[in-house]
Coordinates of C-alpha atoms in Angstrom, one line a residue:
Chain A
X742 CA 18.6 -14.5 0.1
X743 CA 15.6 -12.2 -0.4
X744 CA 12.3 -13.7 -1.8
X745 CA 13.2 -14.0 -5.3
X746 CA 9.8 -12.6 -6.5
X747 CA 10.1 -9.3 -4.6
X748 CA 13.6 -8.7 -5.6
X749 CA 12.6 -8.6 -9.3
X750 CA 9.1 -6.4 -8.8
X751 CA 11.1 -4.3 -6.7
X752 CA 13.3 -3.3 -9.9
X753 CA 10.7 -2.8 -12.0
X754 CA 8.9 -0.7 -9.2
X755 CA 12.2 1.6 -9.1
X756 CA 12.7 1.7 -12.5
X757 CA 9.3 3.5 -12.9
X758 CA 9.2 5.3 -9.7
X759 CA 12.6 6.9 -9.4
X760 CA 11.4 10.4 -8.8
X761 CA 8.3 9.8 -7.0
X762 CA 8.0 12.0 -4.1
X763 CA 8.9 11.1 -0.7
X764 CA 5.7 10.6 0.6
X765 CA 5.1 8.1 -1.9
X766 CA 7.7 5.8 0.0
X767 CA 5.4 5.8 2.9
X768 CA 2.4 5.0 1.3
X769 CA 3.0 2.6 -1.1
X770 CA 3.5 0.0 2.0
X771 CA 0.4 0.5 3.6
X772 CA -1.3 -0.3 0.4
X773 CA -0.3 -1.1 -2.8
X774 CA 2.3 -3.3 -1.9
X775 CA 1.4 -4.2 1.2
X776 CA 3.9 -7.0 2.6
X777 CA 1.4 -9.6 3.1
X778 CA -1.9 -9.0 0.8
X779 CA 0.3 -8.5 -2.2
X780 CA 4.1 -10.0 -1.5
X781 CA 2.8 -12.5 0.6
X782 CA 6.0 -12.1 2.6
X783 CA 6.6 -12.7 6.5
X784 CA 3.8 -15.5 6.6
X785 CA 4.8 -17.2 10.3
X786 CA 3.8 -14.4 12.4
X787 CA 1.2 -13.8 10.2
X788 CA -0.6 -16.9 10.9
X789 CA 1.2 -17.7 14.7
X790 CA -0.2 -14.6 16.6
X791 CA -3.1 -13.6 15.0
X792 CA -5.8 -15.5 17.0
X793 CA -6.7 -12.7 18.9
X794 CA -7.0 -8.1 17.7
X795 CA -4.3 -7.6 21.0
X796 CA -1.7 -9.8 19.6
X797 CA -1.7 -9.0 16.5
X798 CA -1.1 -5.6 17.5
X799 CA 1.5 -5.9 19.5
X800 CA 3.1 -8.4 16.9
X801 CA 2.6 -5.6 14.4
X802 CA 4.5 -2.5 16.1
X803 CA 7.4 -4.8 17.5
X804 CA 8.2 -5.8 13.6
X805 CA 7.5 -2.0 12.2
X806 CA 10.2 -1.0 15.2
X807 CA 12.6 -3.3 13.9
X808 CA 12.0 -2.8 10.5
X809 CA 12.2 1.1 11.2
X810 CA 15.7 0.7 13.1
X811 CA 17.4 -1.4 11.0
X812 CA 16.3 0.1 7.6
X813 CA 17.6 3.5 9.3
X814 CA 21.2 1.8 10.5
X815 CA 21.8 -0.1 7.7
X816 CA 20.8 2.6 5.1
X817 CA 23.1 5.1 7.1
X818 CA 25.9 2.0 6.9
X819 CA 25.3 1.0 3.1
X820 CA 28.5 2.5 1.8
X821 CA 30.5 0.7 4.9
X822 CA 29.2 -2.5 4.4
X823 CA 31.3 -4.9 2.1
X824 CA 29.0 -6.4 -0.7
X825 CA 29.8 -10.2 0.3
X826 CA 29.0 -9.9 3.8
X827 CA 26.2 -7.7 3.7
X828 CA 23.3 -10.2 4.4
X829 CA 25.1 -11.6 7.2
X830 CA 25.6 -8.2 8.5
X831 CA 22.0 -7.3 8.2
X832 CA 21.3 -10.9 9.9
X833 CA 23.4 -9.2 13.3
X834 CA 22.0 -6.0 12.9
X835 CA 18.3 -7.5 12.9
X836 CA 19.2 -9.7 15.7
X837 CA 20.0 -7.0 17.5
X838 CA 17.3 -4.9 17.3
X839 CA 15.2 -7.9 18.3
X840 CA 16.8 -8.8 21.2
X841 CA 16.2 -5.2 22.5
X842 CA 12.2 -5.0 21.8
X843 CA 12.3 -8.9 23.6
X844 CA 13.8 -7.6 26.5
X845 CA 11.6 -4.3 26.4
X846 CA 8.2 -6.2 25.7
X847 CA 9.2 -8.1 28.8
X848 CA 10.0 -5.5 31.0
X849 CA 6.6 -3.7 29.9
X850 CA 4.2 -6.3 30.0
X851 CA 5.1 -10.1 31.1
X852 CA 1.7 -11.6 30.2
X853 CA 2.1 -10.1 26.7
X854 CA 5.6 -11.1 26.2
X855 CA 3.6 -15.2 27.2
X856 CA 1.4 -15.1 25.1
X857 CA 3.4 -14.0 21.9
X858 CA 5.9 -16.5 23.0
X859 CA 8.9 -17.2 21.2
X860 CA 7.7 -15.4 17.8
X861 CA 9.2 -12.2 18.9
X862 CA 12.7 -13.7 18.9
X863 CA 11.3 -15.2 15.3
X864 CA 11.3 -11.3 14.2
X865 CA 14.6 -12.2 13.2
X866 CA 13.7 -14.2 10.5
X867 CA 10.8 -12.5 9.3
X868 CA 12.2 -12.1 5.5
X869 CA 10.0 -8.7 5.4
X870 CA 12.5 -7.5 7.2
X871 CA 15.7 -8.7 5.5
X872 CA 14.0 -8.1 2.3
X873 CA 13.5 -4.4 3.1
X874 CA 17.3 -4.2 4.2
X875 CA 18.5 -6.0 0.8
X876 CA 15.5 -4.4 -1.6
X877 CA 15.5 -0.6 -0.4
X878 CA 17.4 0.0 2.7
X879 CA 20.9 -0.8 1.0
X880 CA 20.4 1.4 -1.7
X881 CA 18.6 4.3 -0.9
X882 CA 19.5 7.6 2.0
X883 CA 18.5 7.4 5.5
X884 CA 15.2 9.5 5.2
X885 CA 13.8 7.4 2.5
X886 CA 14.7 3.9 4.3
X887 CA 13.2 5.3 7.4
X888 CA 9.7 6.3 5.6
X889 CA 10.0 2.7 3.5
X890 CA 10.3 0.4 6.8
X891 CA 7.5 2.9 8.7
X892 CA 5.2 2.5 5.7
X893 CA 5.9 -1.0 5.4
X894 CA 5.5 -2.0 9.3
X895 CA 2.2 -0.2 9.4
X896 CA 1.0 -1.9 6.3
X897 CA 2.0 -5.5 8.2
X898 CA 0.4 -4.2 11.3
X899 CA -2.9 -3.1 9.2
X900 CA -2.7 -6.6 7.3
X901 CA -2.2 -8.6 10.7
X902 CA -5.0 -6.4 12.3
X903 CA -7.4 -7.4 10.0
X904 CA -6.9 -11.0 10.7
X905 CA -6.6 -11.2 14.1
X906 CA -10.0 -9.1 14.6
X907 CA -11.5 -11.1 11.8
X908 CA -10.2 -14.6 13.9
X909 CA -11.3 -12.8 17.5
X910 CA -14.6 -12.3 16.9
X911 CA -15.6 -15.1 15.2
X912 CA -13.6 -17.4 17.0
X913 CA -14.1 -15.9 20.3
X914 CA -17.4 -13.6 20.2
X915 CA -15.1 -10.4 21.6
X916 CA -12.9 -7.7 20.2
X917 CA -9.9 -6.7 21.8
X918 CA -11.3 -8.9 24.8
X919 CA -14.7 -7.2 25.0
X920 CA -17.7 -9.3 24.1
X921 CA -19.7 -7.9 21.5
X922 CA -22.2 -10.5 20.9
X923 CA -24.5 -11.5 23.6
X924 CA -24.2 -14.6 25.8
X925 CA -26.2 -17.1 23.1
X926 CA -23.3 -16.4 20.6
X927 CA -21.9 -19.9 19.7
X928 CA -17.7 -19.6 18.9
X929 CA -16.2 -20.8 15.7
X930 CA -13.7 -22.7 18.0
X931 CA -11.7 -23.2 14.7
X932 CA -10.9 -20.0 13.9
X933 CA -8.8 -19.6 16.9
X934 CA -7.2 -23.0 16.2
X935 CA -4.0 -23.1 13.6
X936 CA -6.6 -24.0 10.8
X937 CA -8.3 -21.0 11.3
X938 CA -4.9 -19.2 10.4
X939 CA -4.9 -20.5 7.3
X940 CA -8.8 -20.0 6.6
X941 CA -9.0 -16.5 7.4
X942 CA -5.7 -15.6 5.5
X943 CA -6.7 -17.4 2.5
X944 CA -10.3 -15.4 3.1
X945 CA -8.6 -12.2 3.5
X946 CA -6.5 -12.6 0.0
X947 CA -9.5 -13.8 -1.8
X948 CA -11.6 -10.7 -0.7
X949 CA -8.7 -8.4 -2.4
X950 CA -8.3 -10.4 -5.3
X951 CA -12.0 -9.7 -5.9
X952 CA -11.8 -6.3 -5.2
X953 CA -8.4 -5.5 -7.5
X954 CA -10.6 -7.5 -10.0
X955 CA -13.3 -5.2 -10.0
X956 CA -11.8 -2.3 -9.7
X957 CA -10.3 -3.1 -13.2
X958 CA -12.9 -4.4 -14.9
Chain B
X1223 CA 14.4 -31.5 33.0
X1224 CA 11.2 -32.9 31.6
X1225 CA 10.2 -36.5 32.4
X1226 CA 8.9 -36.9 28.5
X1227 CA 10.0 -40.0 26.9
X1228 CA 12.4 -39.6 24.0
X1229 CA 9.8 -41.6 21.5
X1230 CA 7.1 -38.4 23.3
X1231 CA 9.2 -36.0 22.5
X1232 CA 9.8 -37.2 18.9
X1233 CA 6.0 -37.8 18.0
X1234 CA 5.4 -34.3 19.8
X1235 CA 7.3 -32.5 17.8
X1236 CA 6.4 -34.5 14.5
X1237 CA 2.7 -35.1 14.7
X1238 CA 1.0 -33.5 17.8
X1239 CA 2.7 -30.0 17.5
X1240 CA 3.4 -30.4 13.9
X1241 CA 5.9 -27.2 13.1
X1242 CA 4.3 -26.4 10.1
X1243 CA 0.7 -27.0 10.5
X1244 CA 0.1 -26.3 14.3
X1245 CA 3.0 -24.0 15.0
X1246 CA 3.1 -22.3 11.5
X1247 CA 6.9 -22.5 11.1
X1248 CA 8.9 -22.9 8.1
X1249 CA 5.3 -21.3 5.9
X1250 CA 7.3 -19.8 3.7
X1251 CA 9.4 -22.6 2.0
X1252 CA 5.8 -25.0 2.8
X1253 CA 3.8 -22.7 0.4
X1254 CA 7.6 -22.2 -2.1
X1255 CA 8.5 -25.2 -2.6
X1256 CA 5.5 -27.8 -2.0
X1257 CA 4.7 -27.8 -5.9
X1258 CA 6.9 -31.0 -6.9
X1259 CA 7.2 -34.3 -4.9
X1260 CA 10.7 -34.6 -5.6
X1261 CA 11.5 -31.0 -4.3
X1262 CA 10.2 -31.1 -1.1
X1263 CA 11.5 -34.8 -0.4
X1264 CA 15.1 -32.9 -1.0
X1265 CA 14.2 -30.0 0.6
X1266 CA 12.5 -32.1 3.8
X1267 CA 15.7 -33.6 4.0
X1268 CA 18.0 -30.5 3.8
X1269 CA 15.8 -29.0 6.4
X1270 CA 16.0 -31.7 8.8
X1271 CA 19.7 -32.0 8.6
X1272 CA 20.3 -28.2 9.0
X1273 CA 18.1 -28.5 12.5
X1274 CA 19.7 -31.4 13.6
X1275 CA 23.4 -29.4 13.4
X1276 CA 22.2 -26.4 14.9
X1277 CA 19.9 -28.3 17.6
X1278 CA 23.6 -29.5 18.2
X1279 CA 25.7 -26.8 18.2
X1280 CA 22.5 -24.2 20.7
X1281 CA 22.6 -26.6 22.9
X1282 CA 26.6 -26.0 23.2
X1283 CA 26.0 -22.2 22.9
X1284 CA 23.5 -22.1 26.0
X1285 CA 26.2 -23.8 28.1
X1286 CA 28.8 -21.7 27.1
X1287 CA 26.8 -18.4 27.3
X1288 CA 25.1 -19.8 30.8
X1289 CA 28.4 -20.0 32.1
X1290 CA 29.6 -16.0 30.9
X1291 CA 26.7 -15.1 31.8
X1292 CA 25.3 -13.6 28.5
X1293 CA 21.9 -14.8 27.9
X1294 CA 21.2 -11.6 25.7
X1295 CA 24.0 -12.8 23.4
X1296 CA 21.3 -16.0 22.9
X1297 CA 19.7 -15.2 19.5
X1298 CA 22.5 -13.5 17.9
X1299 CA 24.8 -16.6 18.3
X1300 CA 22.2 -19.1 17.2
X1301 CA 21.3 -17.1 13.8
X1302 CA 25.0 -17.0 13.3
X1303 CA 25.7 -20.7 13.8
X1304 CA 22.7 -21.2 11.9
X1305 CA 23.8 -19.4 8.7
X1306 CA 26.9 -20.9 8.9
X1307 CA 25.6 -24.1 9.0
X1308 CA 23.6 -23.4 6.0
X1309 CA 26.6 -22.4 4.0
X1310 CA 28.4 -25.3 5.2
X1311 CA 25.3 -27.9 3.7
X1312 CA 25.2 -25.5 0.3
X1313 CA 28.5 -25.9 -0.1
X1314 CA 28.6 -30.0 0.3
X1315 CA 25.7 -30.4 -1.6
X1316 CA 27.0 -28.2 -4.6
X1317 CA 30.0 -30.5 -4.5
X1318 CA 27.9 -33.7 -4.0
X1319 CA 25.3 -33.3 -6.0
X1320 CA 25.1 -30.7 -8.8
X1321 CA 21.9 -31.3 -10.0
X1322 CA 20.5 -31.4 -6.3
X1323 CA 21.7 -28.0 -6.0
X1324 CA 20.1 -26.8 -9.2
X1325 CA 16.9 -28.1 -8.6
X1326 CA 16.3 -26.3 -5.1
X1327 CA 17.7 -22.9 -6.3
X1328 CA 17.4 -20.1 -4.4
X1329 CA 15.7 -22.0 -1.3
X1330 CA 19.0 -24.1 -0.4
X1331 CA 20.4 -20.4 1.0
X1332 CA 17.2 -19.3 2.1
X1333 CA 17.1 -22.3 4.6
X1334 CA 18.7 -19.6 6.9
X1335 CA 15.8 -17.4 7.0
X1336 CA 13.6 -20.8 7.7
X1337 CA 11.7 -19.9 11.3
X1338 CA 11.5 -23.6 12.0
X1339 CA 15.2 -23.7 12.6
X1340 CA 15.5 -20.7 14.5
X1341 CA 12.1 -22.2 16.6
X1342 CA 13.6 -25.5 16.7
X1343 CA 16.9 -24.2 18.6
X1344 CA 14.6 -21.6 20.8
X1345 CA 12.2 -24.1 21.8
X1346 CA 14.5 -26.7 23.2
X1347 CA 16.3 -23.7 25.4
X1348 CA 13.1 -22.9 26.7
X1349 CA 12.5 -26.8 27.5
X1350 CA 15.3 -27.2 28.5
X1351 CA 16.2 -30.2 26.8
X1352 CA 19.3 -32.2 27.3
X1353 CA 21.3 -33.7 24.2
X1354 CA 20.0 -36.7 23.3
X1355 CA 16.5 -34.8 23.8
X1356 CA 17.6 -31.9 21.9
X1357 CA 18.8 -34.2 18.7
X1358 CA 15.4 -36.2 19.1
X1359 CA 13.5 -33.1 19.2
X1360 CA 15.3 -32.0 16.1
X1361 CA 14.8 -35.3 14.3
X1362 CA 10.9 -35.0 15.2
X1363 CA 10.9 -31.2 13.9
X1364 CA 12.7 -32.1 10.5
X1365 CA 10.1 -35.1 10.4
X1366 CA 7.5 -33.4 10.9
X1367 CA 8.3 -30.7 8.7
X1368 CA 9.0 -33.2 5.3
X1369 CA 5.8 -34.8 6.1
X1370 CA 4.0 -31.6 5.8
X1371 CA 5.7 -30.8 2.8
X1372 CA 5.1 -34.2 1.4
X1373 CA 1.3 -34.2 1.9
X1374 CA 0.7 -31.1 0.7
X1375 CA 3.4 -30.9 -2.6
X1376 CA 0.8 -35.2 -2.9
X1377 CA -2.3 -32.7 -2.8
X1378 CA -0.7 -30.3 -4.8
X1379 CA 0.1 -31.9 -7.5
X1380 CA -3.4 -33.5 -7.8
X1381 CA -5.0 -30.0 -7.1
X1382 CA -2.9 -29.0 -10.8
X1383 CA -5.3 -31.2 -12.6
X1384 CA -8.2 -30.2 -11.3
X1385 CA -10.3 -27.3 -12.5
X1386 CA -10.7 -24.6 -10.0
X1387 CA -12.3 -20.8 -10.6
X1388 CA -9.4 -18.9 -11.7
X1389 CA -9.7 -16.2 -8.7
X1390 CA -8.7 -18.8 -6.1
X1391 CA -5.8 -20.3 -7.9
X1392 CA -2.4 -20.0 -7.0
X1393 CA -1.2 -18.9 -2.8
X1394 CA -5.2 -18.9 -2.1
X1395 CA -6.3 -22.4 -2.9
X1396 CA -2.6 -23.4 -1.0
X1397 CA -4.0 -21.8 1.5
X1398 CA -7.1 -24.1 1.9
X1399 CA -5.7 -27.1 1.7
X1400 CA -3.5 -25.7 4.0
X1401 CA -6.4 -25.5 6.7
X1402 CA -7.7 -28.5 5.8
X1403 CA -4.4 -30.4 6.5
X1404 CA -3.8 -28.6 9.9
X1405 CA -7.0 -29.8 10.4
X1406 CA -6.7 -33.2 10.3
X1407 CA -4.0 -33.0 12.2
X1408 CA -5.5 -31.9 14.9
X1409 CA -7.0 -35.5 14.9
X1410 CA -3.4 -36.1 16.6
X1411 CA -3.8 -34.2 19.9
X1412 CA -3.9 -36.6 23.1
X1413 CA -1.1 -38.9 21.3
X1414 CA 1.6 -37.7 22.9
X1415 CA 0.5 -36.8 26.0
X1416 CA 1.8 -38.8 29.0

């Protein structure tokens, strides 16, 4: 069910790393295989909330809480879990976890929970999330999965960060709703439209593909 | 209720509020599986009869869990209906059609994780769609979605020819014509409008 192209980098990644140290768990999320500049995985979000720095925030730490709890209950479940249901079981478990950060975002904050719209109940789907559960959480101890989901959420919320400010402030002059330009600034109205989505993502992977090229040159 | 027309709802959800390019659902198996005509007609297909079913069977779940009371119980019911559904269309295509079943691989299962199915069955709670609606607005959302797929696997396939710097190939020219495609379909806004 899991992207098949992460399933097989994560293999070789665990071949090589099997007695890295803990910390490396954490870190390796936020950067050198960061879920959406380099496995290009949970795109919808991605693109859907991202037209403004707020949104893409609060999109960000609602998937790293999910990720965090269910890589924690399904690592601490992994020997309970019979093999051929498992991804249906993770489905629930997700689900579950999603429906309680809906029902807190609402209670918290009703204009937030409006404007993100439906796409929090789409965490469910977000295949970072099952992909974590079926890549790492099922197969390694409680600590581990916890760092793995944390490192991994924060790495989504850095990646979705830097698009949505990107998109805010060219599409809207302001950064987390403060204008920083002056009154004269014209908007890129299109960067806060869908297309823009798809223009600033694309801008955002070529910028790192120019950097990992230099950097080994 | 809504007072939208059932043709409105179905160009709505096909062209104005295109899943895929205005709504940004279904990206993954758009950017997967867009490389081959023949692939994404299937797949179009596939996707549009799995939202259909499950457009079906939410709007029975809402009823039911209306009436118990359960709203909470919402998303957890549709995923599971959902995957089931999924299984059930794998298992008839394998049967069917062998070499159907070959040729979309891995991304017959991962119709489950698909958003645009999920969205599909949200959005028309939310509206609160009737039956015939909610099939309509399926149909539209399936339609949608193929012709999205369609164009882009077209562009694709002439893109695969042409010579592009090497940085750019691959997800980031996708990408591009990606935007340029949503786009253009913002040319459709005001169409479905009453």
């Amino acid at each position: 069910m899991v992207n098949k192209k992460a399933t097989t980098t994560k293999t070789g990644f665990f071949d090589q790393m099997a007695s890295a140290p803990s910390t490396d768990e954490f870190i390796k999320g936020l950067w050198r295989e960061n879920p959406i500049f380099v496995q290009v995985l949970g795109m919808c979000p991605t693109l859907a909330v991202t037209n403004s720095l707020t949104n893409a925030l609060a999109m960000g730490l609602a998937t790293t809480f999910v990720l965090v709890a269910s890589n924690g209950l399904i690592s601490s479940l992994r020997n309970f879990i019979p093999k051929q249901v498992r991804i249906a079981t993770y489905i629930l478990i997700i689900a579950t976890f999603v429906t309680l950060i809906d029902y807190g975002i609402q209670a918290t904050s009703v204009a937030l929970h409006k404007s993100l719209g439906a796409f929090i109940s789409l965490i469910v789907v977000n295949c970072l999330i099952l992909g974590r559960a079926e890549a790492f959480a099922s197969k390694n101890n409680v600590g581990l999965s916890l760092l793995d989901g944390l490192g991994m959420g924060l790495g989504f919320t850095f990646a979705l960060s830097c698009l949505g400010a990107l998109r805010e402030i060219m599409g809207n002059g302001s950064l987390l709703n403060v204008q920083i330009f002056g009154e004269a600034y014209q908007e890129w109205i299109v960067m806060i439209l869908p297309a823009g989505g798809f223009f600033t993502l694309a801008i955002w992977l070529l910028f790192f593909n120019v950097l990992k090229k230099k950097k080994m040159a | 209720m809504t007072h939208e027309s059932l043709w409105q709802i179905f160009i709505n959800a096909s062209l104005v509020n295109n899943f895929v390019l205005a709504y940004f659902l279904g990206i993954c198996p758009f950017l997967g599986v867009s490389g081959k005509m023949e692939t994404a007609t299937k797949m179009g297909v596939a996707v549009t009869f799995v939202m259909v079913i499950s457009a079906i069977s939410a709007y029975g779940i809402h009823k039911v869990l209306t009436m118990i009371q359960a709203p909470f119980l919402e998303l957890i019911s549709y995923i599971v209906v959902i995957a089931a559904t999924v299984q059930l269309v794998e298992m008839f295509i394998k049967k069917a059609s062998p070499a159907l079943f070959k040729a979309l691989g891995i991304f017959l299962p991962l119709i489950t994780t698909n958003c645009a199915i999920l969205a599909v069955a949200l959005f028309q709670t939310n509206k609160g769609y009737g039956f015939l609606e909610s099939i309509v607005y399926a149909l539209g959302a399936g339609t949608g979605f193929t012709l999205a797929l369609l164009l882009m696997a077209g562009v694709r396939e002439r893109a695969d020819l042409a010579t592009v710097p090497g940085i750019v190939k691959g997800t980031i020219l996708t990408l591009f014509i990606a935007g340029i495609l949503s786009l253009t379909f913002m040319g459709f806004a005001g169409l479905g409008t009453q």
